[in-house]
């Protein structure tokens, strides 16, 4: 792939499939009167139940021609890992003679199908190419054969280990044993066949992370269990032709794969296999045409689901292109009436890790900056984790409230978010959220965090959010002043008076005195961050009007209006907080209407607000009470 000097020289192939071509196995009829793409990791379903799909079948050729004995491909979540493995399985697997599945697999790769472009008959790319394989008659030599000569000729072991997730070592061990027994039973038809011994075997495994979910002893036991399996199957196995593993993360040193010195690794930044994962712009253009997407909606699709960077050049001369998350794009195209939203599904270890990140102030501030479109520089992201790295990540997760995380720990945190697909690296070598989908997803984690701090009815926060959002659509400054003075402030006052706060031990404190300014910040953050399509920041560092440096507590901007809120606890007067908010005018300088607000909350849970609305032709002051 690196032979191309530009992405413009690369042309993908997409195919429109007709279910009658694959009628060997009974299936429910698919309505192709409308555009649809099947979701999931089953290649058979994608072929039979989609009106269009992206042809990544040359992945098979590259795997077979790869001289590596064992190949590990790590990609972010929902990038097509399972689908590519299932496609490879269906191409190579020998299957039981005269079985419906064998005939169906043959039809997928041998029979013509109609393309989306010119409606003429064509075949998958792999079906019309040749493959270079070792010559069994001449040691060290190769020969070229038609690819279809390999179709359905190999006993192939396929194990999906993501089904082996559990909460203890014993459960993992049992699920793994059941999975192996099930796999062996599936090959019972080969017991009297010489094929099982004289032909080749290709093993495919799917690995998942367990280290963040177990204590140290159980993590060690799980690691040793899988290492024993991987080393027996993939190292020194005379019956193995090639092993292919996919997953999200590679773990070195004392990990599951540490004994495999014959392992070749590839990831999203690698040139060799990354083109077979995700969707590039040319592939996306064909989908846009097929689904009849307007140019206006296409721009929004790019903003929501594009933005992952992939290098198709070389390390010395990189050529970066943008990639789309294939899972999210397909789900949106199939469900356009539901509008734009995040299709990321929460996963155990990653979700728990994210939920706890915000308890650390420095991490929370950085992630809020990322949500608002900023990038961070950590040097080269760490891609190969060892057990010690995961021990450190687990220590950060479990004790994140009060610890001072060093630079190496921060690098681990953001590297972990990078390899799991929450961050991407830009051309300047900085990490950033790739698109609105991830920004929305992380915003949801932030809202969950703020909500758990307080014992507050959800509707109370919702009412205050709607009021604050109303401000951004109101054109009359006097009415904006009235909203804050007559509605927003009184509702906030009632909420604070009824407030009960959880301590770090998750015990409910007695209603009354509490002297924690950060909790009040979090409460207003929870209200502000829920405003749709607004720019939000907390503890934003900037230059004040007098030239000194400082941090503004809360900044929100939308519809050419900017709000700066400064929080105080037990201050003499809310006007002091107001003047400090005005010192941060630089943060809202690009907005025609600037709103500065000082909020003072006392140890008796009383609320005092002083504010000022500034535009080009007037300045309006308001106070509460």
Coordinates of C-alpha atoms in Angstrom, one line a residue:
X1 CA 0.0 0.0 0.0
X2 CA 2.9 2.3 0.7
X3 CA 3.7 2.3 -3.1
X4 CA 1.0 4.9 -3.6
X5 CA 2.5 8.4 -3.4
X6 CA -0.9 9.8 -2.6
X7 CA -4.3 8.5 -1.3
X8 CA -5.7 9.8 -4.6
X9 CA -4.2 6.8 -6.4
X10 CA -6.0 4.3 -4.2
X11 CA -9.4 3.3 -5.4
X12 CA -11.6 1.0 -3.2
X13 CA -14.3 -1.3 -4.5
X14 CA -17.8 -1.5 -3.0
X15 CA -20.4 -4.0 -3.9
X16 CA -24.1 -4.1 -4.0
X17 CA -25.3 -7.7 -3.2
X18 CA -28.5 -9.4 -4.3
X19 CA -29.7 -12.1 -1.9
X20 CA -30.9 -14.5 -4.7
X21 CA -27.3 -15.1 -5.6
X22 CA -26.8 -16.7 -2.2
X23 CA -29.9 -18.8 -1.8
X24 CA -28.1 -22.0 -0.6
X25 CA -28.9 -21.2 3.1
X26 CA -32.5 -20.2 3.9
X27 CA -32.7 -16.7 5.2
X28 CA -35.2 -14.0 5.8
X29 CA -35.8 -11.9 2.7
X30 CA -34.0 -8.6 2.6
X31 CA -35.8 -5.5 1.3
X32 CA -33.2 -3.8 -1.0
X33 CA -35.7 -1.2 -2.1
X34 CA -33.9 1.0 0.4
X35 CA -30.2 1.3 1.2
X36 CA -29.1 -0.7 4.2
X37 CA -25.9 -2.2 5.6
X38 CA -25.9 -5.1 8.0
X39 CA -24.1 -4.5 11.3
X40 CA -22.0 -7.0 13.2
X41 CA -19.1 -9.3 12.7
X42 CA -20.7 -12.0 10.5
X43 CA -19.5 -11.8 6.9
X44 CA -22.3 -14.0 5.7
X45 CA -24.9 -11.6 7.0
X46 CA -23.1 -8.5 5.6
X47 CA -23.1 -10.1 2.1
X48 CA -26.7 -11.3 2.2
X49 CA -28.4 -8.5 4.1
X50 CA -26.7 -5.4 2.8
X51 CA -27.5 -3.4 -0.3
X52 CA -23.8 -2.2 -0.3
X53 CA -20.7 -3.1 1.5
X54 CA -17.0 -2.2 1.5
X55 CA -14.7 -4.8 -0.1
X56 CA -11.7 -5.4 2.2
X57 CA -11.1 -8.9 0.8
X58 CA -7.5 -8.3 -0.3
X59 CA -6.9 -8.5 3.5
X60 CA -6.9 -12.2 2.9
X61 CA -4.1 -12.0 0.3
X62 CA -1.9 -10.0 2.5
X63 CA -2.4 -12.4 5.4
X64 CA -1.5 -15.4 3.3
X65 CA 1.5 -13.8 1.7
X66 CA 2.8 -12.4 5.0
X67 CA 6.0 -14.3 5.9
X68 CA 5.3 -14.0 9.6
X69 CA 4.3 -17.1 11.5
X70 CA 2.1 -15.3 13.9
X71 CA 0.4 -11.9 13.2
X72 CA -1.1 -9.6 15.8
X73 CA -3.3 -6.7 14.6
X74 CA -4.5 -4.3 17.2
X75 CA -7.1 -1.7 16.2
X76 CA -9.6 0.6 18.1
X77 CA -13.0 -0.7 19.1
X78 CA -15.6 -1.2 16.4
X79 CA -13.2 -0.9 13.5
X80 CA -14.1 -4.2 11.7
X81 CA -11.7 -6.6 13.5
X82 CA -14.3 -9.4 13.9
X83 CA -15.7 -8.9 10.4
X84 CA -12.3 -9.2 8.8
X85 CA -11.5 -12.4 10.7
X86 CA -14.8 -13.9 9.8
X87 CA -14.2 -13.1 6.1
X88 CA -10.8 -14.8 6.4
X89 CA -12.3 -17.8 8.1
X90 CA -15.0 -18.3 5.5
X91 CA -12.4 -18.0 2.7
X92 CA -10.0 -20.6 4.1
X93 CA -12.1 -23.0 6.2
X94 CA -12.5 -26.5 4.8
X95 CA -15.9 -27.1 6.5
X96 CA -17.8 -30.4 6.5
X97 CA -18.1 -32.0 3.0
X98 CA -21.4 -31.3 1.2
X99 CA -22.5 -29.0 4.0
X100 CA -24.7 -25.9 3.3
X101 CA -22.1 -23.7 4.9
X102 CA -19.3 -25.0 2.6
X103 CA -21.4 -24.3 -0.4
X104 CA -22.4 -20.9 0.8
X105 CA -18.8 -19.9 1.5
X106 CA -17.9 -21.0 -2.0
X107 CA -20.6 -18.9 -3.5
X108 CA -19.5 -15.8 -1.7
X109 CA -16.1 -15.9 -3.3
X110 CA -16.7 -17.6 -6.6
X111 CA -20.0 -16.3 -7.8
X112 CA -20.4 -13.0 -9.5
X113 CA -22.3 -10.1 -7.8
X114 CA -23.4 -6.8 -9.0
X115 CA -21.4 -3.7 -8.2
X116 CA -22.9 -0.5 -7.0
X117 CA -21.1 1.6 -9.6
X118 CA -22.0 0.2 -13.0
X119 CA -24.5 -2.7 -12.2
X120 CA -22.4 -5.1 -14.3
X121 CA -21.3 -8.5 -12.8
X122 CA -18.1 -8.6 -10.9
X123 CA -16.4 -10.5 -8.1
X124 CA -14.8 -9.7 -4.8
X125 CA -11.2 -8.4 -5.3
X126 CA -9.7 -11.6 -3.6
X127 CA -11.5 -13.8 -6.1
X128 CA -9.9 -12.3 -9.2
X129 CA -6.3 -12.0 -7.9
X130 CA -3.4 -14.4 -7.6
X131 CA -1.5 -15.3 -4.4
X132 CA 2.2 -16.1 -3.8
X133 CA 2.7 -19.1 -1.6
X134 CA 5.6 -21.4 -0.7
X135 CA 6.4 -24.1 -3.2
X136 CA 6.2 -27.4 -1.4
X137 CA 8.4 -29.1 -4.0
X138 CA 11.3 -26.6 -3.8
X139 CA 12.5 -25.4 -0.4
X140 CA 12.9 -21.6 -0.2
X141 CA 11.0 -21.0 -3.5
X142 CA 7.5 -19.6 -4.1
X143 CA 4.8 -20.1 -6.7
X144 CA 1.9 -18.1 -7.8
X145 CA -1.6 -19.6 -7.9
X146 CA -5.2 -18.4 -8.4
X147 CA -6.6 -17.3 -5.0
X148 CA -9.7 -19.5 -5.4
X149 CA -7.5 -22.6 -5.3
X150 CA -7.1 -21.9 -1.6
X151 CA -10.8 -21.4 -0.9
X152 CA -12.2 -23.9 1.5
X153 CA -9.1 -26.0 1.7
X154 CA -7.8 -25.6 5.3
X155 CA -8.9 -26.8 8.7
X156 CA -9.1 -23.5 10.5
X157 CA -9.4 -22.9 14.3
X158 CA -11.4 -19.8 15.2
X159 CA -11.7 -18.8 18.9
X160 CA -13.4 -15.6 20.1
X161 CA -12.1 -15.0 23.6
X162 CA -14.2 -12.0 24.3
X163 CA -16.9 -14.4 25.4
X164 CA -14.5 -15.4 28.2
X165 CA -14.9 -12.2 30.2
X166 CA -15.7 -12.8 33.9
X167 CA -15.3 -11.4 37.4
X168 CA -12.9 -14.0 38.7
X169 CA -10.1 -16.3 37.6
X170 CA -12.2 -19.4 38.2
X171 CA -15.0 -18.1 35.9
X172 CA -12.5 -17.2 33.2
X173 CA -11.0 -20.7 33.4
X174 CA -14.4 -22.4 33.1
X175 CA -15.5 -20.2 30.2
X176 CA -12.2 -20.8 28.4
X177 CA -12.5 -24.6 28.9
X178 CA -16.1 -24.6 27.6
X179 CA -14.9 -22.5 24.6
X180 CA -12.1 -25.0 23.7
X181 CA -14.4 -28.0 24.1
X182 CA -16.9 -26.3 21.8
X183 CA -14.2 -25.6 19.2
X184 CA -12.9 -29.2 19.2
X185 CA -16.5 -30.6 18.8
X186 CA -16.9 -28.4 15.7
X187 CA -14.0 -30.3 14.0
X188 CA -15.4 -33.8 14.7
X189 CA -16.0 -34.3 11.0
X190 CA -12.2 -34.3 10.4
X191 CA -11.5 -37.2 12.8
X192 CA -11.2 -39.7 10.0
X193 CA -9.8 -37.4 7.4
X194 CA -6.1 -37.0 6.4
X195 CA -6.8 -33.4 5.8
X196 CA -6.5 -32.7 9.5
X197 CA -2.9 -33.7 9.4
X198 CA -1.5 -33.2 5.9
X199 CA -2.9 -29.8 5.1
X200 CA -2.4 -26.5 6.9
X201 CA -4.1 -25.1 9.9
X202 CA -4.6 -21.4 10.6
X203 CA -5.5 -20.3 14.1
X204 CA -7.3 -17.1 14.8
X205 CA -7.7 -15.6 18.3
X206 CA -9.4 -12.6 19.7
X207 CA -7.9 -11.3 22.9
X208 CA -9.4 -8.9 25.5
X209 CA -8.0 -7.0 28.4
X210 CA -8.6 -8.2 31.9
X211 CA -5.9 -6.4 33.9
X212 CA -7.9 -3.5 35.0
X213 CA -10.7 -5.7 36.3
X214 CA -8.8 -8.1 38.5
X215 CA -6.6 -7.9 41.6
X216 CA -2.9 -8.5 41.0
X217 CA -3.0 -12.2 41.9
X218 CA -5.9 -13.0 39.7
X219 CA -4.5 -10.9 36.9
X220 CA -1.3 -13.0 37.1
X221 CA -3.3 -16.2 37.0
X222 CA -5.4 -15.2 34.0
X223 CA -2.2 -14.0 32.2
X224 CA -0.5 -17.3 32.8
X225 CA -3.5 -19.3 31.7
X226 CA -3.7 -17.5 28.4
X227 CA 0.0 -17.5 27.9
X228 CA 0.1 -21.3 28.2
X229 CA -2.6 -21.6 25.5
X230 CA -1.0 -19.1 23.2
X231 CA 2.5 -20.5 23.5
X232 CA 1.3 -24.1 22.9
X233 CA -0.8 -23.2 19.9
X234 CA 1.4 -20.6 18.3
X235 CA 5.0 -21.4 19.1
X236 CA 6.8 -24.5 17.9
X237 CA 3.6 -26.0 16.6
X238 CA 4.4 -28.1 13.6
X239 CA 0.8 -28.3 12.6
X240 CA 0.3 -24.5 12.5
X241 CA 0.6 -22.8 9.1
X242 CA -0.1 -19.3 10.4
X243 CA -1.7 -17.6 13.4
X244 CA -3.7 -14.4 13.3
X245 CA -4.7 -12.6 16.4
X246 CA -6.7 -9.4 16.7
X247 CA -7.7 -7.2 19.6
X248 CA -7.4 -3.7 21.1
X249 CA -4.1 -3.9 23.0
X250 CA -0.8 -5.8 22.9
X251 CA 0.7 -6.5 26.3
X252 CA 4.5 -7.2 26.6
X253 CA 6.7 -8.5 29.5
X254 CA 5.0 -11.1 31.7
X255 CA 1.8 -10.8 29.7
X256 CA -0.3 -13.2 27.6
X257 CA 2.0 -13.0 24.6
X258 CA 5.3 -12.4 26.2
X259 CA 6.7 -15.8 25.1
X260 CA 5.9 -15.4 21.4
X261 CA 9.2 -14.2 19.9
X262 CA 7.8 -15.1 16.4
X263 CA 5.0 -12.4 16.7
X264 CA 4.7 -9.6 14.1
X265 CA 2.7 -6.6 15.4
X266 CA 0.6 -4.1 13.5
X267 CA -1.8 -1.3 14.7
X268 CA -3.7 1.8 13.5
X269 CA -0.4 3.6 12.8
X270 CA 1.0 0.8 10.7
X271 CA 0.9 1.0 7.0
X272 CA 0.6 -2.7 6.2
X273 CA -2.9 -3.6 7.5
X274 CA -4.5 -0.3 8.6
X275 CA -6.1 0.2 5.2
X276 CA -8.4 -2.8 5.9
X277 CA -9.9 -1.2 9.0
X278 CA -12.2 1.8 9.4
X279 CA -13.4 3.8 6.3
X280 CA -11.4 6.2 4.3
X281 CA -12.8 9.2 2.4
X282 CA -13.1 7.4 -1.0
X283 CA -15.0 4.5 0.5
X284 CA -17.2 7.0 2.4
X285 CA -18.0 8.9 -0.8
X286 CA -19.5 5.8 -2.3
X287 CA -21.6 5.2 0.8
X288 CA -22.8 8.8 0.6
X289 CA -23.9 8.4 -3.0
X290 CA -25.6 5.0 -2.3
X291 CA -27.6 6.4 0.6
X292 CA -28.3 9.7 -1.3
X293 CA -26.9 11.9 1.4
X294 CA -27.1 15.7 0.9
X295 CA -23.9 17.7 1.0
X296 CA -25.1 19.6 4.1
X297 CA -25.7 16.3 6.0
X298 CA -22.4 14.9 4.7
X299 CA -20.5 17.8 6.4
X300 CA -22.2 16.8 9.7
X301 CA -21.3 13.1 9.2
X302 CA -17.7 14.1 8.9
X303 CA -17.8 16.2 12.0
X304 CA -19.5 13.4 14.0
X305 CA -17.7 10.3 12.9
X306 CA -14.5 11.2 10.9
X307 CA -11.2 12.4 12.3
X308 CA -9.1 9.3 13.1
X309 CA -5.6 9.7 11.6
X310 CA -4.0 7.0 9.6
X311 CA -0.6 7.1 7.9
X312 CA -0.4 5.7 4.3
X313 CA 3.1 7.0 3.7
X314 CA 6.2 6.0 5.5
X315 CA 7.6 6.7 8.9
X316 CA 10.1 9.2 7.4
X317 CA 7.5 10.7 5.0
X318 CA 4.1 10.2 6.5
X319 CA 0.9 10.9 4.5
X320 CA -2.0 11.3 6.9
X321 CA -5.5 10.6 5.9
X322 CA -8.7 10.8 7.9
X323 CA -10.6 7.6 8.8
X324 CA -14.2 7.1 9.9
X325 CA -15.4 4.7 12.6
X326 CA -17.1 2.1 10.5
X327 CA -19.5 1.0 13.3
X328 CA -20.8 4.5 13.9
X329 CA -21.1 5.4 10.2
X330 CA -23.1 2.2 9.4
X331 CA -25.4 2.7 12.4
X332 CA -26.0 6.4 11.4
X333 CA -26.7 5.6 7.7
X334 CA -29.2 2.8 8.7
X335 CA -30.9 5.0 11.3
X336 CA -30.8 8.6 9.9
X337 CA -34.2 9.4 11.3
X338 CA -32.8 9.2 14.8
X339 CA -30.3 12.0 14.1
X340 CA -26.7 12.3 15.1
X341 CA -25.6 10.6 18.3
X342 CA -22.8 8.5 19.8
X343 CA -23.0 4.9 18.9
X344 CA -20.1 3.9 21.1
X345 CA -21.1 1.1 23.5
X346 CA -19.7 1.2 27.0
X347 CA -17.2 -1.6 27.7
X348 CA -16.4 -2.8 31.2
X349 CA -12.8 -1.9 32.0
X350 CA -12.7 1.2 29.8
X351 CA -16.0 2.6 31.1
X352 CA -15.0 2.1 34.8
X353 CA -11.7 3.7 34.1
X354 CA -13.3 6.8 32.5
X355 CA -15.9 7.1 35.2
X356 CA -13.1 7.5 37.8
X357 CA -10.8 9.8 35.8
X358 CA -12.7 12.9 36.7
X359 CA -12.1 12.5 40.4
X360 CA -8.6 13.8 39.8
X361 CA -8.6 17.5 39.3
X362 CA -5.7 17.8 36.7
X363 CA -7.1 14.9 34.6
X364 CA -10.6 16.4 34.7
X365 CA -9.4 19.8 33.6
X366 CA -7.4 18.3 30.7
X367 CA -10.3 16.2 29.5
X368 CA -12.6 19.2 29.6
X369 CA -10.1 21.0 27.4
X370 CA -10.2 18.0 25.0
X371 CA -14.0 18.1 25.0
X372 CA -13.7 21.7 23.9
X373 CA -11.5 20.9 20.9
X374 CA -8.0 21.4 22.4
X375 CA -5.1 19.0 21.9
X376 CA -2.5 17.8 24.3
X377 CA 1.2 16.8 23.8
X378 CA 2.6 13.8 25.7
X379 CA 5.4 12.8 23.4
X380 CA 5.1 9.5 21.6
X381 CA 2.0 7.6 22.8
X382 CA 2.9 4.3 24.5
X383 CA 1.5 1.4 22.4
X384 CA 3.0 -1.7 24.0
X385 CA 1.9 -2.0 27.6
X386 CA 3.5 -4.3 30.1
X387 CA 2.1 -5.7 33.4
X388 CA 3.7 -2.9 35.4
X389 CA 2.0 -0.3 33.2
X390 CA -1.4 -1.9 34.0
X391 CA -0.5 -2.1 37.7
X392 CA 0.1 1.7 37.6
X393 CA -3.1 2.3 35.6
X394 CA -5.0 0.3 38.1
X395 CA -3.4 2.2 41.0
X396 CA -4.4 5.4 39.4
X397 CA -8.0 4.2 38.9
X398 CA -8.4 2.8 42.4
X399 CA -6.8 5.7 44.2
X400 CA -7.4 8.6 41.9
X401 CA -9.1 11.0 44.3
X402 CA -6.0 12.4 46.1
X403 CA -2.9 11.2 44.3
X404 CA -0.5 13.5 42.4
X405 CA -0.1 11.8 39.1
X406 CA 3.4 12.1 37.7
X407 CA 4.2 12.8 34.0
X408 CA 4.7 9.1 33.3
X409 CA 1.4 8.2 34.8
X410 CA -0.4 10.9 32.7
X411 CA 1.3 9.5 29.6
X412 CA -0.1 6.0 30.4
X413 CA -3.6 7.4 30.9
X414 CA -3.7 9.2 27.6
X415 CA -1.9 6.4 25.8
X416 CA -4.5 4.0 27.1
X417 CA -7.3 6.3 25.7
X418 CA -5.3 6.5 22.4
X419 CA -5.1 2.7 21.9
X420 CA -8.8 2.2 22.8
X421 CA -9.9 4.8 20.2
X422 CA -10.9 7.7 22.4
X423 CA -8.0 9.9 21.2
X424 CA -6.2 10.2 17.9
X425 CA -2.8 11.7 17.0
X426 CA -2.8 14.7 14.6
X427 CA -0.1 15.9 12.2
X428 CA 1.6 17.9 14.9
X429 CA 2.1 14.8 17.1
X430 CA -0.6 16.0 19.5
X431 CA -3.5 13.9 20.9
X432 CA -7.1 15.1 20.5
X433 CA -10.6 13.8 20.4
X434 CA -11.2 12.7 16.7
X435 CA -14.8 14.0 16.4
X436 CA -18.1 15.1 18.0
X437 CA -19.1 11.5 18.7
X438 CA -16.2 11.0 21.2
X439 CA -16.7 14.5 22.5
X440 CA -20.3 13.7 23.2
X441 CA -19.4 10.3 24.8
X442 CA -16.8 11.9 27.2
X443 CA -19.3 14.7 28.0
X444 CA -21.7 12.0 29.1
X445 CA -19.1 10.5 31.4
X446 CA -18.5 14.0 32.8
X447 CA -22.2 14.5 33.4
X448 CA -22.4 11.1 35.1
X449 CA -19.5 12.2 37.4
X450 CA -21.2 15.5 38.4
X451 CA -24.5 13.8 39.0
X452 CA -23.0 11.2 41.4
X453 CA -21.5 13.8 43.6
X454 CA -24.8 15.2 44.7
X455 CA -28.1 13.8 45.9
X456 CA -30.1 16.0 43.5
X457 CA -33.2 15.2 41.6
X458 CA -32.4 15.0 37.9
X459 CA -35.3 17.3 37.0
X460 CA -33.9 20.1 39.1
X461 CA -30.6 20.1 37.1
X462 CA -32.6 19.8 33.9
X463 CA -34.7 22.9 34.8
X464 CA -31.6 25.0 35.4
X465 CA -30.0 23.8 32.2
X466 CA -33.0 24.7 30.2
X467 CA -33.1 28.2 31.7
X468 CA -29.4 28.7 31.0
X469 CA -29.8 27.5 27.5
X470 CA -32.8 29.9 27.1
X471 CA -30.3 32.8 27.7
X472 CA -28.3 31.9 24.6
X473 CA -31.4 32.2 22.4
X474 CA -32.8 35.4 24.0
X475 CA -32.0 38.6 21.9
X476 CA -33.2 41.1 24.5
X477 CA -30.6 41.8 27.2
X478 CA -33.2 43.0 29.7
X479 CA -35.0 39.7 29.4
X480 CA -31.7 37.9 29.9
X481 CA -31.2 39.9 33.1
X482 CA -34.7 39.0 34.1
X483 CA -34.1 35.2 33.5
X484 CA -31.1 35.2 35.8
X485 CA -32.6 37.5 38.5
X486 CA -36.2 36.2 38.6
X487 CA -36.0 32.5 37.6
X488 CA -32.5 31.0 37.4
X489 CA -31.1 32.4 40.7
X490 CA -34.2 31.5 42.8
X491 CA -34.3 28.0 41.5
X492 CA -30.6 27.6 42.2
X493 CA -31.1 29.0 45.7
X494 CA -33.8 26.3 46.4
X495 CA -31.6 23.6 45.0
X496 CA -28.6 24.6 47.2
X497 CA -30.8 24.9 50.4
X498 CA -32.0 21.3 49.8
X499 CA -28.6 20.0 48.9
X500 CA -27.1 16.9 50.4
X501 CA -23.5 16.0 49.5
X502 CA -21.8 12.7 49.3
X503 CA -18.4 12.4 50.9
X504 CA -15.4 10.5 49.5
X505 CA -16.6 7.4 51.4
X506 CA -20.0 7.6 49.6
X507 CA -21.7 8.3 52.9
X508 CA -24.5 10.9 52.9
X509 CA -23.5 13.9 55.0
X510 CA -25.9 15.6 57.3
X511 CA -27.7 18.5 55.6
X512 CA -26.1 21.8 56.5
X513 CA -22.6 23.2 56.7
X514 CA -20.2 22.2 54.0
X515 CA -17.1 24.1 53.0
X516 CA -16.0 22.7 49.7
X517 CA -15.9 25.2 46.8
X518 CA -15.0 22.5 44.3
X519 CA -18.3 20.8 44.9
X520 CA -20.2 24.0 44.0
X521 CA -18.0 24.2 40.8
X522 CA -19.0 20.7 40.0
X523 CA -22.7 21.4 40.5
X524 CA -22.7 24.4 38.1
X525 CA -20.5 22.4 35.7
X526 CA -23.2 19.7 35.7
X527 CA -25.7 22.3 34.7
X528 CA -23.6 24.0 32.1
X529 CA -22.1 21.0 30.3
X530 CA -25.5 19.7 29.3
X531 CA -26.2 22.7 27.1
X532 CA -26.3 21.3 23.6
X533 CA -23.7 22.5 21.1
X534 CA -22.1 25.0 23.6
X535 CA -18.4 25.4 24.2
X536 CA -17.7 24.6 27.8
X537 CA -14.6 24.9 30.0
X538 CA -13.9 24.6 33.7
X539 CA -10.9 26.1 35.4
X540 CA -9.7 27.7 32.1
X541 CA -6.2 29.1 32.4
X542 CA -5.7 32.5 30.7
X543 CA -4.3 36.0 30.8
X544 CA -6.4 38.5 32.9
X545 CA -7.1 42.1 32.0
X546 CA -4.2 43.3 34.2
X547 CA -1.7 41.0 32.4
X548 CA -1.4 38.5 35.2
X549 CA -2.3 34.8 34.8
X550 CA -5.4 33.1 36.3
X551 CA -8.1 30.5 36.0
X552 CA -11.7 31.3 35.2
X553 CA -14.1 28.9 37.0
X554 CA -16.6 28.3 34.3
X555 CA -16.8 29.5 30.7
X556 CA -19.7 28.8 28.3
X557 CA -20.2 30.1 24.7
X558 CA -23.0 29.7 22.2
X559 CA -24.9 31.7 19.6
X560 CA -22.4 34.6 19.8
X561 CA -22.9 34.9 23.6
X562 CA -20.2 34.2 26.1
X563 CA -20.7 33.6 29.9
X564 CA -18.0 33.7 32.5
X565 CA -18.9 32.5 36.0
X566 CA -16.7 33.0 39.1
X567 CA -17.5 30.9 42.2
X568 CA -16.9 31.9 45.8
X569 CA -17.5 30.3 49.1
X570 CA -18.3 32.5 52.1
X571 CA -17.2 35.7 50.4
X572 CA -18.2 39.0 51.8
X573 CA -20.1 40.0 48.7
X574 CA -21.0 38.4 45.3
X575 CA -19.8 41.6 43.6
X576 CA -16.2 40.5 44.5
X577 CA -16.7 37.4 42.4
X578 CA -18.3 39.5 39.6
X579 CA -15.2 41.7 39.3
X580 CA -13.0 38.7 39.1
X581 CA -15.2 37.2 36.4
X582 CA -14.8 40.4 34.4
X583 CA -11.0 40.0 34.7
X584 CA -11.4 37.0 32.3
X585 CA -13.0 39.0 29.5
X586 CA -10.3 37.6 27.1
X587 CA -12.0 34.2 27.2
X588 CA -15.2 35.6 25.6
X589 CA -13.8 38.4 23.4
X590 CA -15.1 36.9 20.2
X591 CA -18.7 37.1 21.4
X592 CA -20.8 40.2 20.8
X593 CA -22.7 39.7 24.1
X594 CA -20.6 39.0 27.2
X595 CA -22.2 38.0 30.4
X596 CA -20.2 38.0 33.7
X597 CA -21.5 36.5 36.8
X598 CA -20.3 36.2 40.4
X599 CA -21.8 33.5 42.6
X600 CA -21.3 33.4 46.3
X601 CA -22.5 30.4 48.4
X602 CA -22.2 30.5 52.1
X603 CA -21.7 27.8 54.7
X604 CA -25.4 28.2 55.5
X605 CA -26.2 27.2 51.9
X606 CA -27.3 30.7 50.9
X607 CA -27.0 31.9 47.3
X608 CA -25.9 35.4 46.3
X609 CA -25.5 36.4 42.6
X610 CA -24.2 39.5 41.0
X611 CA -24.0 39.9 37.2
X612 CA -23.4 42.2 34.3
X613 CA -24.5 41.9 30.6
X614 CA -22.2 43.8 28.2
X615 CA -22.8 44.5 24.6
X616 CA -21.7 47.2 22.1
X617 CA -24.4 49.6 23.1
X618 CA -25.3 48.9 26.7
X619 CA -24.3 47.4 30.1
X620 CA -27.0 45.9 32.4
X621 CA -26.4 45.0 36.0
X622 CA -28.4 42.5 38.0
X623 CA -28.3 41.1 41.6
X624 CA -29.9 38.3 43.6
X625 CA -31.4 38.6 46.1

